[in-house]
CSV table of C-alpha atoms in Angstrom, one decimal:
chain,number,residue,atom,x,y,z
V,51,UNK,CA,9.7,2.0,-17.3
V,52,UNK,CA,6.6,-0.2,-18.4
V,53,UNK,CA,5.1,0.0,-21.8
V,54,UNK,CA,0.9,0.4,-22.4
V,55,UNK,CA,-1.2,-2.3,-24.3
V,56,UNK,CA,-1.0,-1.1,-28.3
V,57,UNK,CA,-4.0,1.2,-28.4
V,58,UNK,CA,-4.8,1.5,-25.0
V,59,UNK,CA,-6.7,4.1,-23.8
V,60,UNK,CA,-7.6,5.8,-20.5
V,61,UNK,CA,-9.5,3.9,-18.5
V,62,UNK,CA,-11.9,6.6,-16.3
V,63,UNK,CA,-14.0,5.7,-13.3
V,64,UNK,CA,-17.3,7.9,-12.7
V,65,UNK,CA,-17.0,6.0,-8.9
V,66,UNK,CA,-13.9,5.7,-7.5
V,67,UNK,CA,-11.5,8.5,-6.1
V,68,UNK,CA,-8.2,8.8,-4.6
V,69,UNK,CA,-6.9,11.3,-1.8
V,70,UNK,CA,-3.3,11.2,-0.9
V,71,UNK,CA,-2.5,12.5,2.3
V,72,UNK,CA,1.2,14.7,2.2
V,73,UNK,CA,3.5,14.2,5.5
V,74,UNK,CA,7.1,16.6,5.9
V,75,UNK,CA,8.2,17.3,8.9
V,76,UNK,CA,5.2,16.9,10.9
V,77,UNK,CA,2.9,18.9,9.2
V,78,UNK,CA,0.6,17.8,6.2
V,79,UNK,CA,-0.8,19.6,3.2
V,80,UNK,CA,-4.2,20.7,2.8
V,81,UNK,CA,-6.0,23.1,0.1
V,82,UNK,CA,-8.9,24.5,-0.7
V,83,UNK,CA,-11.4,22.8,-3.2
V,84,UNK,CA,-12.8,25.1,-6.0
V,85,UNK,CA,-15.2,22.7,-7.0
V,86,UNK,CA,-17.1,19.3,-6.6
V,87,UNK,CA,-17.8,17.5,-3.3
V,88,UNK,CA,-16.2,19.6,-0.5
V,89,UNK,CA,-16.1,23.1,-2.7
V,90,UNK,CA,-14.9,25.9,-0.3
V,91,UNK,CA,-13.3,23.9,2.0
V,92,UNK,CA,-9.6,22.7,3.2
V,93,UNK,CA,-9.2,19.0,1.7
V,94,UNK,CA,-6.2,16.3,0.6
V,95,UNK,CA,-4.9,16.1,-3.0
V,96,UNK,CA,-7.0,13.7,-4.7
V,97,UNK,CA,-9.0,12.7,-7.9
V,98,UNK,CA,-11.2,10.6,-9.7
V,99,UNK,CA,-9.4,7.3,-10.9
V,100,UNK,CA,-8.2,7.7,-14.4
V,101,UNK,CA,-5.3,5.3,-15.4
V,102,UNK,CA,-4.0,3.2,-18.1
V,103,UNK,CA,-3.1,-0.1,-17.4
V,104,UNK,CA,0.9,-1.2,-18.6
V,105,UNK,CA,2.8,-4.5,-19.5
V,106,UNK,CA,3.8,-5.2,-15.6
V,107,UNK,CA,1.7,-3.2,-14.1
V,108,UNK,CA,-0.9,-4.5,-11.5
V,109,UNK,CA,-3.9,-2.6,-10.7
V,110,UNK,CA,-3.1,-1.4,-7.7
V,111,UNK,CA,0.7,0.0,-9.4
V,112,UNK,CA,-2.5,1.6,-11.2
V,113,UNK,CA,-4.2,3.2,-8.4
V,114,UNK,CA,-1.5,4.4,-7.5
V,115,UNK,CA,0.4,6.1,-10.6
V,116,UNK,CA,-3.3,7.6,-10.6
V,117,UNK,CA,-2.5,8.9,-6.8
V,118,UNK,CA,1.1,10.4,-7.9
V,119,UNK,CA,-0.5,12.0,-11.0
V,120,UNK,CA,-3.4,14.1,-9.2
V,121,UNK,CA,-0.7,15.4,-7.0
V,122,UNK,CA,1.7,16.7,-9.0
V,123,UNK,CA,-0.9,18.1,-10.8
V,124,UNK,CA,-2.6,20.1,-7.8
V,125,UNK,CA,-0.1,20.3,-6.3
V,126,UNK,CA,3.5,20.6,-8.6
V,127,UNK,CA,4.5,17.4,-5.8
V,128,UNK,CA,6.2,15.3,-8.4
V,129,UNK,CA,7.2,12.2,-5.8
V,130,UNK,CA,8.2,8.5,-6.7
V,131,UNK,CA,5.0,6.6,-7.2
V,132,UNK,CA,6.5,3.3,-5.8
V,133,UNK,CA,6.6,5.8,-2.2
V,134,UNK,CA,3.0,5.7,-2.4
V,135,UNK,CA,1.7,3.9,0.3
V,136,UNK,CA,-2.4,2.5,0.7
V,137,UNK,CA,-4.0,3.1,4.2
V,138,UNK,CA,-7.6,2.2,3.6
V,139,UNK,CA,-10.9,3.1,1.6
V,140,UNK,CA,-13.8,5.6,2.2
V,141,UNK,CA,-17.2,4.6,0.8
V,142,UNK,CA,-19.5,7.8,0.3
V,143,UNK,CA,-23.2,6.8,0.3
V,144,UNK,CA,-25.2,10.3,-1.0
V,145,UNK,CA,-28.8,11.1,-0.9
V,146,UNK,CA,-29.7,10.0,-3.7
V,147,UNK,CA,-27.9,6.5,-2.8
V,148,UNK,CA,-25.2,6.7,-5.2
V,149,UNK,CA,-21.8,5.4,-3.3
V,150,UNK,CA,-18.0,7.0,-4.7
V,151,UNK,CA,-15.5,5.0,-3.2
V,152,UNK,CA,-12.1,6.9,-1.9
V,153,UNK,CA,-8.7,4.9,-2.5
V,154,UNK,CA,-6.5,6.4,0.7
V,155,UNK,CA,-2.7,6.9,0.5
V,156,UNK,CA,0.3,8.1,2.3
V,157,UNK,CA,3.2,9.4,1.1
V,158,UNK,CA,6.0,11.2,2.6
V,159,UNK,CA,7.5,14.4,1.0
V,160,UNK,CA,11.2,15.1,1.5
V,161,UNK,CA,12.1,18.1,2.7
V,162,UNK,CA,13.9,20.0,-0.3
V,163,UNK,CA,10.5,19.7,-2.2
V,164,UNK,CA,8.2,22.5,-3.0
V,165,UNK,CA,4.9,23.0,-3.6
V,166,UNK,CA,3.3,25.1,-7.5
V,167,UNK,CA,1.9,28.7,-6.9
V,168,UNK,CA,-1.9,27.9,-8.6
V,169,UNK,CA,-0.5,30.4,-10.9
V,170,UNK,CA,1.6,28.6,-12.3
V,171,UNK,CA,-1.3,25.2,-12.8
V,172,UNK,CA,-4.1,25.1,-15.6
V,173,UNK,CA,-7.1,25.8,-13.9
V,174,UNK,CA,-6.5,24.4,-10.0
V,175,UNK,CA,-8.7,22.3,-7.9
V,176,UNK,CA,-6.9,23.1,-4.9
V,177,UNK,CA,-6.0,26.5,-4.4
V,178,UNK,CA,-4.0,28.0,-1.3
V,179,UNK,CA,-1.7,25.0,-0.3
V,180,UNK,CA,-0.6,25.4,3.3
V,181,UNK,CA,0.8,23.0,5.2
V,182,UNK,CA,-0.7,22.3,8.6
V,183,UNK,CA,0.9,20.4,11.8
V,184,UNK,CA,-0.5,16.9,12.5
V,185,UNK,CA,-1.8,18.2,16.3
V,186,UNK,CA,-3.1,21.8,14.6
V,187,UNK,CA,-5.1,20.8,11.8
V,188,UNK,CA,-8.2,22.7,11.0
V,189,UNK,CA,-11.3,20.1,10.9
V,190,UNK,CA,-13.9,23.1,11.4
V,191,UNK,CA,-12.6,24.0,7.9
V,192,UNK,CA,-12.6,20.5,6.3
V,193,UNK,CA,-16.0,17.9,5.3
V,194,UNK,CA,-17.3,16.6,8.3
V,195,UNK,CA,-15.7,13.2,8.1
V,196,UNK,CA,-12.2,13.8,7.7
V,197,UNK,CA,-12.6,14.5,11.5
V,198,UNK,CA,-13.5,10.2,11.5
V,199,UNK,CA,-10.7,8.9,9.8
V,200,UNK,CA,-7.9,11.4,9.5
V,201,UNK,CA,-6.5,11.1,12.8
V,202,UNK,CA,-6.4,7.4,12.3
V,203,UNK,CA,-4.2,7.6,9.4
V,204,UNK,CA,-1.8,10.3,10.9
V,205,UNK,CA,-1.3,7.3,14.3
V,206,UNK,CA,-0.2,4.7,12.0
V,207,UNK,CA,-3.3,2.7,11.8
V,208,UNK,CA,-5.4,1.5,8.6
V,209,UNK,CA,-9.2,2.6,8.2
V,210,UNK,CA,-12.2,1.3,6.4
V,211,UNK,CA,-15.3,3.4,6.1
V,212,UNK,CA,-18.7,4.0,5.1
V,213,UNK,CA,-20.3,7.8,5.3
V,214,UNK,CA,-23.5,8.8,4.1
V,215,UNK,CA,-24.2,12.4,3.8
V,216,UNK,CA,-27.3,14.7,2.9
V,217,UNK,CA,-25.2,17.6,0.2
V,218,UNK,CA,-22.2,18.9,2.7
V,219,UNK,CA,-23.9,17.1,6.6
V,220,UNK,CA,-22.9,14.4,7.5
V,221,UNK,CA,-25.5,11.9,7.9
V,222,UNK,CA,-24.1,8.8,9.8
V,223,UNK,CA,-21.1,6.8,9.3
V,224,UNK,CA,-18.7,3.5,10.4
V,225,UNK,CA,-15.1,3.4,11.0
V,226,UNK,CA,-13.2,0.4,11.4
V,227,UNK,CA,-10.0,1.3,12.2
V,228,UNK,CA,-6.5,-1.3,12.6
V,229,UNK,CA,-3.1,-0.9,13.9
V,230,UNK,CA,-0.7,-2.7,11.5
V,231,UNK,CA,2.9,-1.8,13.5
V,232,UNK,CA,4.0,-3.3,14.9
V,233,UNK,CA,1.9,-6.4,14.8
V,234,UNK,CA,-1.4,-6.4,13.4
V,235,UNK,CA,-4.1,-5.7,15.6
V,236,UNK,CA,-8.0,-6.5,15.5
V,237,UNK,CA,-10.3,-4.1,14.1
V,238,UNK,CA,-12.0,-1.4,16.0
V,239,UNK,CA,-14.8,-0.1,15.1
V,240,UNK,CA,-16.5,3.8,15.9
V,241,UNK,CA,-20.0,4.5,14.8
V,242,UNK,CA,-20.9,8.0,14.0
V,243,UNK,CA,-24.5,10.2,13.9
V,244,UNK,CA,-25.2,13.3,13.1
V,245,UNK,CA,-21.1,14.4,12.9
V,246,UNK,CA,-20.1,13.3,16.9
V,247,UNK,CA,-19.1,9.8,17.5
V,248,UNK,CA,-22.3,7.3,19.3
V,249,UNK,CA,-20.4,4.2,20.5
V,250,UNK,CA,-16.5,2.7,20.0
V,251,UNK,CA,-16.0,-1.2,20.6
């Protein structure tokens, strides 16, 4: 176990977040957002980055631990921090030119692990948790950007994406995706305008 620095306080980011794609037997976990960006839509578990750096812990360890903590709070799933795999980043710019960065992780959930009902969670930000088959994901019930990056993550690729939105509507974006197995390949670009793919290069 790592030991936190004496007197250390949690570091809270105002514009950095994490999302975790939880996979289990060919399904992923989604829940309905009760507040904030994407309210009322299905999203992956995640939240604002808040962490304490500890002796022997680097920045990436801290991000994984934050993602693990958010997942536990929002779903009741308590998984091993080291099993969270970084798979990319999203950069979201709103109508006021404020940009938020979202770090993306994937984690495999053991078959024996179950989510906890929202009635047993204090002030749940995600409700109606449900496992969806990976080939039947309800993108029409999710924030617009998911359809442009999530399929690449599920196919084993890494993504770096830039999106601009107006409210909950996607205006445009660029998605760079890259296969990493069996060997690293050249990054590919997909351009998005008005919620549709304009160009794939």
